[in-house]
Amino acid sequence: MAFRSVEPLSCDTFVALPPATHGNRIIFGKNSDRPSDEVQEIVYFPAATHSPVEKVECTYIQIEQVPKTYAVILSRPSWLWGAEMGANEHGVCIGNEAVWGKEEVCDEEALLGMDLVRLGLERADTAEKAVTVIVELLDKYGQGGNCMESHMAFTYHNSFLIADRKEAWVLETSGKHWAAEKIEEGVRNISNQLSITTKIDHEHPEVRNYATSKGWWDGKREFDFAATYSYVNTARMTTARGRYCEGYKLLKKYEGKITAEIMMTILRDKESGINMEGSFMTTGSMVSILPQEPNLPCIHFFTGTPDPDRSVFKPFTFVPNITQLQKTSSPVFGLEDPVRKQPRFQTKPDRRHELYKRHETAALIMESSKEKGEIMMKQIRKLEKEKINQMETVLQNGFLDVDQAVNLFSNCTEDEMCAYT
């Protein structure tokens, strides 16, 4: 494979915990910024049990399976096994970011950061357990490989924001080395730079010795993970220009009153660059409501389409007997998929799912006719508001109609496609 580096671009992931939120809830949000022609799909996988000798085929490598995997909903680039973001049946949410630093990025095929997102969701019933799952897999299999469906290389280390009903964790990596920070209140965001400084709650046992051996840390000053492993000026992280800083400002602007709708507003913000446009753009978005009361359901909203400003955040909640989400699932090519063949990525098939195609046509109409575009925008905003209000009623009353919830996301997708007609 011929490798060339691609301009470092990434995503933004956010979490808000009481008292920064409205109500006794944790709010999670993420924009996935990817190549503008890449299709992101929303897929559901039920809980499953596995035999002791079973293997799981990740994007590039095969690893050992575990006896039981949890039900997950994923927003993922449709060519790979892992995911940019998602949630599981226990209310765990994970999003990842590309990060770079002093440690060279491995070109060899291993686990992608997106594979680690899915593996963490499938194997952990709390945020802290997800941290453990990811770092153990990182130590055993490593991270590496092309993160873009192209003969050009887009490779990076990974950071993760992981949340559940009680707390959140930031996990940041550099090769096999890592640091993790526990978040118990307030707001936190991650972007395409290391951000854990001196508040480190768990760390790789050799993270300090390795830094000393490389001449990055003298062993005397207070250990600052971001300053040591990257080129970031940690004293200016929240004041310098850039999406990490802009995201932090938006969280602080709404602190104390953050809701799912506020998080959607943040993800739609174009002036900050969080809603990215250009060769890399926001190709999918996610917002989750994680009530701290265990009797209330977690609600997860996904777009499955580019540009959240022209998309509908559609609700999903875990109930028994959910079927595959057909309208947001891309075609499957099996062993004939170019990602499975060597050399990889020699061709690029049409991976558009039905919602993506409708959204693509609608975007052209919005751009060509201001009047039609405004009508369409009113329709999709009305639909989204109805669904948000419907979910708020569920949370306020503590009652979820399971029969309706089975097709909640699928029915909203159908309504969205009608609004685009």
mmCIF file of C-alpha atoms in Angstrom, residues 20 30 99 102 271 348 366 368 404:
data_model
loop_
_atom_site.group_PDB
_atom_site.id
_atom_site.type_symbol
_atom_site.label_atom_id
_atom_site.label_comp_id
_atom_site.label_asym_id
_atom_site.label_seq_id
_atom_site.Cartn_x
_atom_site.Cartn_y
_atom_site.Cartn_z
ATOM 1 C CA ALA A 20 -23.983 21.558 34.285
ATOM 2 C CA LYS A 30 -20.319 13.786 19.262
ATOM 3 C CA VAL A 99 -4.734 12.529 18.062
ATOM 4 C CA LYS A 102 5.734 12.844 19.587
ATOM 5 C CA GLU A 271 -18.778 29.303 13.146
ATOM 6 C CA LYS A 348 -14.734 2.047 -3.914
ATOM 7 C CA MET A 366 -32.036 23.062 -0.481
ATOM 8 C CA SER A 368 -30.926 25.134 -5.609
ATOM 9 C CA GLN A 404 -43.661 1.500 19.992
#
